[in-house]
XYZ file of C-alpha atoms in Angstrom:
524
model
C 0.312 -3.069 2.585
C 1.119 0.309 4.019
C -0.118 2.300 6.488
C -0.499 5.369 4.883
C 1.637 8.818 6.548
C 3.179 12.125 5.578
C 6.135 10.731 5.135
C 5.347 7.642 3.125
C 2.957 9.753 0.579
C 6.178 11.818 0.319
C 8.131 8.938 -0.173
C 5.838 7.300 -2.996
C 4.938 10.823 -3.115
C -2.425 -3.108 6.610
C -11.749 -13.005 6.434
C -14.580 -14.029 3.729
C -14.565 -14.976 1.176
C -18.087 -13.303 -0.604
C -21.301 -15.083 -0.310
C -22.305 -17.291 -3.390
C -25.284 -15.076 -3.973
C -23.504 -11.901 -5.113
C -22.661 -12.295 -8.841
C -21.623 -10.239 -11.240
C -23.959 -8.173 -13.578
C -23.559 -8.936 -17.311
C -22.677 -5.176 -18.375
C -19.358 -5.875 -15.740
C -18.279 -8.885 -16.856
C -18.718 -7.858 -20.589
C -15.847 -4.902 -18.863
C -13.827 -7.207 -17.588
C -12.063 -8.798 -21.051
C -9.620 -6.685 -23.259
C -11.464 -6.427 -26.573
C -9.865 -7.430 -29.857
C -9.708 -3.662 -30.730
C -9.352 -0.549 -28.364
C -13.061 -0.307 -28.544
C -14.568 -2.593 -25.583
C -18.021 -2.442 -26.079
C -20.701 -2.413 -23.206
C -20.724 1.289 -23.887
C -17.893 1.899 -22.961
C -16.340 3.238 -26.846
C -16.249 7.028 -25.694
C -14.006 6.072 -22.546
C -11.405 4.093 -24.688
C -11.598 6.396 -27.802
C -10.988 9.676 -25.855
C -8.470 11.748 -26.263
C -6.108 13.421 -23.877
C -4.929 16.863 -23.165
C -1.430 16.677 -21.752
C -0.378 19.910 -20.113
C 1.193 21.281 -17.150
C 0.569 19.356 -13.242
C 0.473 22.475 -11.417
C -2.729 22.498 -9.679
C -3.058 25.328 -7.856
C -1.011 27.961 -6.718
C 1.233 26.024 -3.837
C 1.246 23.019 -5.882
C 5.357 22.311 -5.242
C 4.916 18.573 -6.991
C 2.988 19.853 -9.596
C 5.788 22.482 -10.040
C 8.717 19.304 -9.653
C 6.726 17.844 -12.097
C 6.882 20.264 -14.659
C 10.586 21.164 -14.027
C 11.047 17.062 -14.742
C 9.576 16.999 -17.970
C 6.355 15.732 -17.153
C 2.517 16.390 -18.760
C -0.257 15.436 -17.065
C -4.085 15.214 -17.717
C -7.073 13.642 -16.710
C -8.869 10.440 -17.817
C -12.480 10.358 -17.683
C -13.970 7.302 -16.372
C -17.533 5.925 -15.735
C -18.253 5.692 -11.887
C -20.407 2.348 -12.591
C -18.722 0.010 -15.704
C -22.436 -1.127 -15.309
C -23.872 1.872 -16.572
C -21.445 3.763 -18.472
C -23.717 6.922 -19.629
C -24.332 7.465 -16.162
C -22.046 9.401 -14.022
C -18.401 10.515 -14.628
C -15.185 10.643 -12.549
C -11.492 11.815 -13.269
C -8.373 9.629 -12.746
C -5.041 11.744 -12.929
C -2.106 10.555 -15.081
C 1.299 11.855 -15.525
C 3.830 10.949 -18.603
C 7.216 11.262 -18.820
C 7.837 10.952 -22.530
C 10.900 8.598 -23.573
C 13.534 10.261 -24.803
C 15.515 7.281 -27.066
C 12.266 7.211 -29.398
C 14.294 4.949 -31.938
C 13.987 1.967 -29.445
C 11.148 3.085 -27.426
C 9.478 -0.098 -26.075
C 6.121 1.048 -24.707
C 4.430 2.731 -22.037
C 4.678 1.709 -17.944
C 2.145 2.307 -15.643
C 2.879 2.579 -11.798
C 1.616 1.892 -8.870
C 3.010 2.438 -5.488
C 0.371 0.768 -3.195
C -0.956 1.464 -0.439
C -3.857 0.971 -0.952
C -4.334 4.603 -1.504
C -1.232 5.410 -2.443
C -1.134 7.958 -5.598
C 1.822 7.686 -8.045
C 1.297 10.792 -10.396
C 4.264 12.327 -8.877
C 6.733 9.310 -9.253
C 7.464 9.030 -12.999
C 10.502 11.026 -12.686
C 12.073 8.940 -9.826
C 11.236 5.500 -11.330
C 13.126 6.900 -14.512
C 16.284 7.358 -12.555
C 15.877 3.959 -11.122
C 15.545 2.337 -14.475
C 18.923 4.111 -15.660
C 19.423 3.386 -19.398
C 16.009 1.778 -19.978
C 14.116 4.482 -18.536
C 14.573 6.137 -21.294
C 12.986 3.763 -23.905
C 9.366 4.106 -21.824
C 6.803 6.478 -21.411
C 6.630 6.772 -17.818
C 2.822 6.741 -16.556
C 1.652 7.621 -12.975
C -1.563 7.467 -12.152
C -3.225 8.220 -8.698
C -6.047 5.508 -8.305
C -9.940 6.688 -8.347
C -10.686 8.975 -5.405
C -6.713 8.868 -4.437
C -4.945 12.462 -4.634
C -5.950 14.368 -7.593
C -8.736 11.962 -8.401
C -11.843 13.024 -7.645
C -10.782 12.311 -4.365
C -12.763 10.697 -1.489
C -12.450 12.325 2.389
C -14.589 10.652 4.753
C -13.727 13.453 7.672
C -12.472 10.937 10.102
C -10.524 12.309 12.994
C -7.663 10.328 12.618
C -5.778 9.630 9.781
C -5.632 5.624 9.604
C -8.031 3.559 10.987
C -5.220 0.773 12.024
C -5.107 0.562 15.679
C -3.990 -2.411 18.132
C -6.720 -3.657 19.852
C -4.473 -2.990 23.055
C -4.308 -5.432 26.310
C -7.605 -5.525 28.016
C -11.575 -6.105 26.594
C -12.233 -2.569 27.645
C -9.248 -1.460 25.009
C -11.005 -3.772 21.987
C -14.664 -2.331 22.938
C -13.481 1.018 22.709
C -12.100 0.053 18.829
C -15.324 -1.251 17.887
C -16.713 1.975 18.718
C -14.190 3.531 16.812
C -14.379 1.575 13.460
C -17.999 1.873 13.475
C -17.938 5.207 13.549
C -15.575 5.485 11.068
C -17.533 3.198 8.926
C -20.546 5.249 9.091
C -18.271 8.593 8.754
C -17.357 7.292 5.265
C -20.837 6.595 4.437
C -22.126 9.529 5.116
C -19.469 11.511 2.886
C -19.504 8.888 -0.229
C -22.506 6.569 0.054
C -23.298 7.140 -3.848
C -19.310 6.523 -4.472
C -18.547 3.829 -2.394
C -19.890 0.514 -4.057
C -17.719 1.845 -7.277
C -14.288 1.902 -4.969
C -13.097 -1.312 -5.594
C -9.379 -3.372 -7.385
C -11.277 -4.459 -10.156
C -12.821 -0.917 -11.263
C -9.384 0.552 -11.028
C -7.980 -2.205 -12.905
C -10.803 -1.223 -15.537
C -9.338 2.117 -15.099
C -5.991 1.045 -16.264
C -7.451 -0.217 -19.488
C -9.227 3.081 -20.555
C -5.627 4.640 -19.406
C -4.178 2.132 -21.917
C -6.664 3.153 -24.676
C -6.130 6.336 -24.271
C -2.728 6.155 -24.608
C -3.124 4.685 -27.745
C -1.141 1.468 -26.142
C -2.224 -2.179 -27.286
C -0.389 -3.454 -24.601
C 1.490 -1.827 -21.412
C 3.860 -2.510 -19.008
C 3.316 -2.143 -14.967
C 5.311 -1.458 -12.416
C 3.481 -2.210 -9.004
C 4.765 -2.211 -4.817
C 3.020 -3.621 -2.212
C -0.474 -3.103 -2.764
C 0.281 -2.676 -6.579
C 1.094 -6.396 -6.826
C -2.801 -7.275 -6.143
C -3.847 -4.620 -8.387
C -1.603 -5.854 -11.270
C -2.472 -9.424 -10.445
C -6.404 -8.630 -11.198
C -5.149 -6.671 -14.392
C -3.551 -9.511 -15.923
C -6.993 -11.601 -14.973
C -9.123 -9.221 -16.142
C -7.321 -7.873 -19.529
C -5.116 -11.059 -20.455
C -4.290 -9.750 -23.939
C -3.112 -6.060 -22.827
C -0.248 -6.443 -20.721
C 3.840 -6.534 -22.135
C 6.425 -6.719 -19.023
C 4.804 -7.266 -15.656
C 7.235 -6.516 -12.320
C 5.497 -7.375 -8.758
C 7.827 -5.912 -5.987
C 6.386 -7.379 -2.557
C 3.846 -9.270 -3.544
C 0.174 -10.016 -1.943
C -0.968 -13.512 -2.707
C -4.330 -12.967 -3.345
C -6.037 -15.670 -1.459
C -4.471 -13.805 1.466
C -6.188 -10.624 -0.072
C -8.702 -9.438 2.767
C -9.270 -6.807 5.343
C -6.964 -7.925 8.122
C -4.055 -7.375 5.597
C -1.707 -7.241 8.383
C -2.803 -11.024 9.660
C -0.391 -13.617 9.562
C 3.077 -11.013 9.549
C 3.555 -11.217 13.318
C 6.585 -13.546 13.393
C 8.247 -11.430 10.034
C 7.367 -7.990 12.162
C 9.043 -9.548 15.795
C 12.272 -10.760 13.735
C 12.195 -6.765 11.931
C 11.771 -5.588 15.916
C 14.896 -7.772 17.283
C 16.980 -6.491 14.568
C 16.067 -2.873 15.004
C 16.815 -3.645 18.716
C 20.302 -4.901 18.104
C 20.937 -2.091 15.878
C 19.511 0.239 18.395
C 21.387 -1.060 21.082
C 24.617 -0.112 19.522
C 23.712 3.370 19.947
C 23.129 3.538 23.322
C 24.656 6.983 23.556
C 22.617 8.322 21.290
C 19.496 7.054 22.111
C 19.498 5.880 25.699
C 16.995 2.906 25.878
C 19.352 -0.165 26.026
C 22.938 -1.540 25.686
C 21.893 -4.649 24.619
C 19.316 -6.370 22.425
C 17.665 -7.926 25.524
C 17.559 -4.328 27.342
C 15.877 -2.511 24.171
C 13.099 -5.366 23.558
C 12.067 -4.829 27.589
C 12.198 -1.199 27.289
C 9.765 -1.582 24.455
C 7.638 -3.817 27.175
C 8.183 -1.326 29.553
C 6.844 1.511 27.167
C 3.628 -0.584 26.229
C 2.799 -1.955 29.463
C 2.726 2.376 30.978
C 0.917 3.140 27.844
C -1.533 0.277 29.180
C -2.509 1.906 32.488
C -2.159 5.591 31.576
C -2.010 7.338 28.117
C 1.732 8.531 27.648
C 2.150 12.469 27.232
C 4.524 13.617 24.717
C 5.507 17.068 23.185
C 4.512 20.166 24.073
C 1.678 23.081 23.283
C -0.462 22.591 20.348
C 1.962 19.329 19.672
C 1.099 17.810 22.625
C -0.442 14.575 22.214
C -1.800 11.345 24.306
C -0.509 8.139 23.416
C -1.797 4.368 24.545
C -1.556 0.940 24.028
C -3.828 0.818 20.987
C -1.445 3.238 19.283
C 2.509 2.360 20.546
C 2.062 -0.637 18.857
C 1.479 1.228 15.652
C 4.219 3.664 15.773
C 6.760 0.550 16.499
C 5.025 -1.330 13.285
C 5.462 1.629 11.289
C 8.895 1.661 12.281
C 10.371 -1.651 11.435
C 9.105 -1.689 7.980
C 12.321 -0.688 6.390
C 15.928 -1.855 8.120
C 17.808 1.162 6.250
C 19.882 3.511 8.551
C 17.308 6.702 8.774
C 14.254 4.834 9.280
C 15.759 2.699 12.135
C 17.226 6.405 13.603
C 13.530 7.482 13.428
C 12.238 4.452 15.291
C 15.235 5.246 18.123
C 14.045 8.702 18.781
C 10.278 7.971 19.136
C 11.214 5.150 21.721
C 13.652 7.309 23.279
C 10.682 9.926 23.785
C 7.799 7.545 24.678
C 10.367 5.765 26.938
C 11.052 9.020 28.890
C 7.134 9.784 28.647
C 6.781 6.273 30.459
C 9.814 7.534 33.438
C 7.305 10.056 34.017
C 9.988 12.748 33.048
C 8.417 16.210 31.868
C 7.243 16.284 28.210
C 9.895 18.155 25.560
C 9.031 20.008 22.092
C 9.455 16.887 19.292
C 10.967 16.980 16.868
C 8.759 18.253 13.459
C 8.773 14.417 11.923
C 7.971 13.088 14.961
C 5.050 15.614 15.263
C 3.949 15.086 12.132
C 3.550 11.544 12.555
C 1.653 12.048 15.618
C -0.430 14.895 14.039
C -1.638 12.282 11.404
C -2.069 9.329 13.209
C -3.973 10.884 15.878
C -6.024 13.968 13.982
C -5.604 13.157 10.351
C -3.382 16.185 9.965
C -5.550 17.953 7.319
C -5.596 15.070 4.905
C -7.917 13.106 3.168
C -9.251 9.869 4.689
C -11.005 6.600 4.045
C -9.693 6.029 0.908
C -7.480 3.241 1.794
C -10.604 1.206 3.532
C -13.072 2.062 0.919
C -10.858 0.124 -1.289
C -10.177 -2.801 0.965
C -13.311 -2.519 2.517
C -15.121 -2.725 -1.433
C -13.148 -5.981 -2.349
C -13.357 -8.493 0.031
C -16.210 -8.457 2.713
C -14.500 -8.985 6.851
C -16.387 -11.192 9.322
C -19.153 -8.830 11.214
C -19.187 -10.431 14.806
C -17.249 -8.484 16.934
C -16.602 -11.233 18.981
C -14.998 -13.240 16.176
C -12.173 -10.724 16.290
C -11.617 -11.114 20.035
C -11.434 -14.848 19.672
C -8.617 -14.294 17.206
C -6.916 -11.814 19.510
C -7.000 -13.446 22.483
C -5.838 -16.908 20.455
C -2.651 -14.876 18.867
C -1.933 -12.676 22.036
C -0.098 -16.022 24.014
C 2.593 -16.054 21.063
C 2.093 -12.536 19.794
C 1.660 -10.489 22.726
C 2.586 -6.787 20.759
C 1.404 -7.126 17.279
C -1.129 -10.071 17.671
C -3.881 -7.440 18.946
C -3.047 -5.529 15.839
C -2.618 -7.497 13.279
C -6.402 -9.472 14.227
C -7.961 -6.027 15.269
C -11.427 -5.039 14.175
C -11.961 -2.420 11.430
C -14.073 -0.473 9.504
C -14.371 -3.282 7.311
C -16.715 -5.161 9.686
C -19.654 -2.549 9.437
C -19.086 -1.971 5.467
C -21.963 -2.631 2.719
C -20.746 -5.894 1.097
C -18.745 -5.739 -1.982
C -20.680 -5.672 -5.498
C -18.981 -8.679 -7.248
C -16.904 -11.043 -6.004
C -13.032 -11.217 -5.711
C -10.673 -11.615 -8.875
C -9.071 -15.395 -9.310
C -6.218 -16.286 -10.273
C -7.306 -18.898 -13.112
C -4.154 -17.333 -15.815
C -1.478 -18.194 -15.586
C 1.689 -14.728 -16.124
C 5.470 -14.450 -17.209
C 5.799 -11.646 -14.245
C 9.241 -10.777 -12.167
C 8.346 -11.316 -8.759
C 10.830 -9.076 -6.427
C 10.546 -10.069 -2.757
C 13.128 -9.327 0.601
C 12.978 -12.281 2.610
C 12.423 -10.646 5.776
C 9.877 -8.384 4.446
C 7.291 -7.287 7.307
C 4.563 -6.144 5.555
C 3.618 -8.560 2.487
C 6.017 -11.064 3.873
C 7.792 -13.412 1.505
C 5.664 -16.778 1.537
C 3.062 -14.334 -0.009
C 5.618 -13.721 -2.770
C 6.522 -17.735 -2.881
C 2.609 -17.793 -2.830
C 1.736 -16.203 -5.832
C 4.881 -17.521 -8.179
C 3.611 -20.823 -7.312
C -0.129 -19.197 -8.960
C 2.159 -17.865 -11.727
C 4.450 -20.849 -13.022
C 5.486 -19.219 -16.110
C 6.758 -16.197 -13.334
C 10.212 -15.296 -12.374
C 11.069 -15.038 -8.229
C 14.026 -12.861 -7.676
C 14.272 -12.794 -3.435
C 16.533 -10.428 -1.871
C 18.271 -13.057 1.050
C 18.518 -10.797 4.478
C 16.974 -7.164 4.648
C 13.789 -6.804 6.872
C 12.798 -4.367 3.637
C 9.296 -3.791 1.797
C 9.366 -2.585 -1.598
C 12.893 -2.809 -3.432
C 12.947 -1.746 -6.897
C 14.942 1.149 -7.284
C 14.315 2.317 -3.151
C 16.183 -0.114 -1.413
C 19.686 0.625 -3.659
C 20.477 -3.297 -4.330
C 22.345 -3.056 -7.595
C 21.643 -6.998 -7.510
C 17.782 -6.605 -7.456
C 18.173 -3.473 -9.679
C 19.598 -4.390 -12.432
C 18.049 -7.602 -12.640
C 15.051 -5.898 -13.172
C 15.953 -3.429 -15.836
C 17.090 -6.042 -17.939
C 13.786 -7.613 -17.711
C 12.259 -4.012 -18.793
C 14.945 -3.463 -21.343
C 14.931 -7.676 -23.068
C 11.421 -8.712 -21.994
C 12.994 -11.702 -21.461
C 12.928 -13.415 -17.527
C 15.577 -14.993 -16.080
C 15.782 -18.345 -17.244
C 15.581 -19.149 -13.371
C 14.180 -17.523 -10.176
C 17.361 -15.866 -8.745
C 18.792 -14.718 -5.071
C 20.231 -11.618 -4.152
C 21.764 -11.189 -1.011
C 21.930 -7.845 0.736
C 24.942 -5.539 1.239
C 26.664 -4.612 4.048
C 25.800 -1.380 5.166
């Protein structure tokens, strides 16, 4: 799971079970199975038969990735969908794709589709770094990025809200969880009101029908995926839904999808405290630099320090039109977002936001930030000009949340004893809560797959016993674990030359390991 930013899109450019009276409708589930021939039936022949026009990805005329993207190599186009797999002659949407063509065509294996997570995340613009990260092998695939219906370029979804993720801590008092129930109502209704006639179609099991017209139309029997974080679940419902249409399968920090719900986040507390404590020792060696501790022990109760201000008066930091108001629902976010990745820049980024809210907290006069920092804030707190919702309307279309407010309090208040900073927002309330139930009920995992599973053990966002989770769901699947990095998402971003080239052999043999295998992070 990620909580979607600037700089992650940059980068790569977080419950109940359904009641047994929803069911599936017979035009869906005749979707659902690959078809012994491209042609799938239901109607749905002029989606899988189409053909594509590949041309240039600049749209528009300060469209810099589009204009990467053609410098790269790549084509892109746009696959035409049905909104409702129910009723394919009704109405249509667009799902962007981008392909960068192999280049050793005598051993060309296949085609690769991505997905970098999210949920939300769009991956049109990533074909050209996962080819670097699959080195030799790259170039025997047809690298396919696809941005997810109504992600990026689409037919995108914006639900106006006027912030730019709706995941918030729940803070330290009732009054602070009363206000978020406000919030994610609102919210809720905000998206209604902008996509009521889209949002029953936005959903892991349409997209996953997605990927099979993408496959068609590629003029692939079978393809290859390549998912992270969120991607995992998504791949996981492919392979359930289209058995007979996938070739190599690689699941890099895995979801297990009975944990699959709206509180994404639930259940990471202890993996996101260890992440902290290590960002704190790190921290704590640069003392001159950063100024809020000389010791592990020092840094962890200037965090406290920072939280518990932020509890009795929003903090002030930055200056002008970049000067914003933070609290106790939202320091807890910034430090979450912070210790998702133990490599050296992210942790520096964590130091200097602590090192400003910690001066906020002194009471000392506000200072210009610096323009990350600002556009984090800018985000977080006004949306910064960007679309929102989508990541909830996808979450929020899968698995239907509890509705009682007060069910979410309970779970607080029982988690806030052991968890005091992330408990409140990991079991927050969200939009999820006042969302129209989902249309069919979530995918299970009845197949079993011969998938690489790639997992860090100290991962904080789909933490590793997810991972163990679903190779124990998958018994013909390969575990490789990466022993020691607080780290989501590995493949080719982390730089482990052990997890790398493990799983390039995969992509180049098809073969797994006959074993699940352990990597063990390098120094520095």
């Amino acid at each position: 799971m990620t909580i979607l930013s600037p700089a992650a899109r940059r980068a790569s450019a977080a419950s109940l079970a359904l009641a047994a009276c929803f069911t599936t409708s017979p035009a869906l589930a005749a979707a659902s199975e690959a078809p012994a021939t491209n042609g799938s039936g239901a109607g749905l022949d002029q989606y899988y038969e189409q053909h594509l026009g590949w041309g240039s990805c600049v749209n528009g005329r300060v469209d810099t990735t589009g204009r990467d993207l053609d410098k790269a190599g790549v084509q892109c186009a746009d696959v035409t969908v049905p909104l409702d797999y129910a009723h394919p002659v009704g109405r249509t949407i667009t799902v962007a794709i981008s392909r960068l063509k192999a280049t050793d065509t005598r051993h060309r294996i296949g085609s690769i589709l991505l997905n970098n997570g999210g949920p939300g995340g769009p991956s049109v613009q990533s074909p050209p770094d996962v080819r670097k990260a699959m080195k030799e092998v790259g170039a025997r695939y047809d690298i396919i990025g696809f941005d997810p219906r109504f992600v990026g370029r689409s037919t995108p979804l914006d639900c106006g809200w006027p912030v730019g993720t709706s995941w918030f801590s729940a803070g330290t008092s009732r009054a602070g969880f009363d206000r978020q129930v406000v919030l994610q109502k609102s919210l809720a209704d905000k998206c209604r009101a902008a996509g009521a006639s889209v949002l029953p179609h936005i959903s892991t099991r349409n997209t996953a029908r997605d990927m099979d017209v993408i496959r068609a139309a590629l003029g692939e029997r079978r393809v290859s995926y390549l998912g992270y974080s969120y991607g995992t679940y998504l791949g996981t419902v492919y392979t359930q839904m289209f058995p007979s249409r996938y070739d190599r399968v690689v699941l890099d920090g895995a979801i297990a999808p009975n944990n699959y719900r709206p509180r994404l986040l639930k259940g990471s507390e202890r993996e996101n405290e260890k992440a902290l404590s290590d960002w704190a020792a790190w921290v704590a060696e640069r003392h001159d630099t950063y100024g809020i501790g000389r010791t592990r022990a020092e840094v962890l109760a200037t965090v406290d320090r920072v939280v518990a201000a932020s509890t009795r008066s929003p903090l002030t930091v930055g200056v002008g039109a970049d000067a914003f108001r933070i609290d106790d629902s939202q320091v807890p976010v910034l430090l979450f977002t912070g210790i998702g990745d133990d490599t050296e820049p992210t942790r520096a980024f964590l130091g200097e936001q602590l090192s400003v809210l910690n001066m906020a907290a002194k009471g000392a006069a506000p200072t210009m930030l610096s323009p990350k920092f600002a556009a984090t804030l800018r985000y977080m707190l006004r949306g910064g000009g960007e679309p929102s919702g989508v990541q909830f309307a996808i979450i929020c279309g899968d698995v239907a949340a509890p509705r009682d407010p007060q069910r979410y309090w309970r779970d607080i208040e029982r988690n806030r004893a052991a968890h005091p900073l992330f408990g409140p927002l990991t079991n927050n309330i969200g939009p999820c809560a006042f969302w129209d139930r989902p249309r069919e009920e979530p995918t299970q995992v009845r197949r079993d797959v011969p998938a690489l599973i790639v997992a860090a053990t100290g991962d904080p966002r789909t933490t590793y016993k997810g991972s163990v989770e679903l190779h124990s769901l998958l018994p013909s699947s390969r575990l490789l674990t990466l022993e020691g990095a607080n780290r989501h998402a590995l493949f080719g971003r982390y730089g482990n030359a052990c997890v790398d080239d493990a799983v390039n052999r995969y992509l180049a043999t098809g073969k797994l390991p006959t074993k699940s295998q352990t990597c063990v992070k390098q120094a520095g």
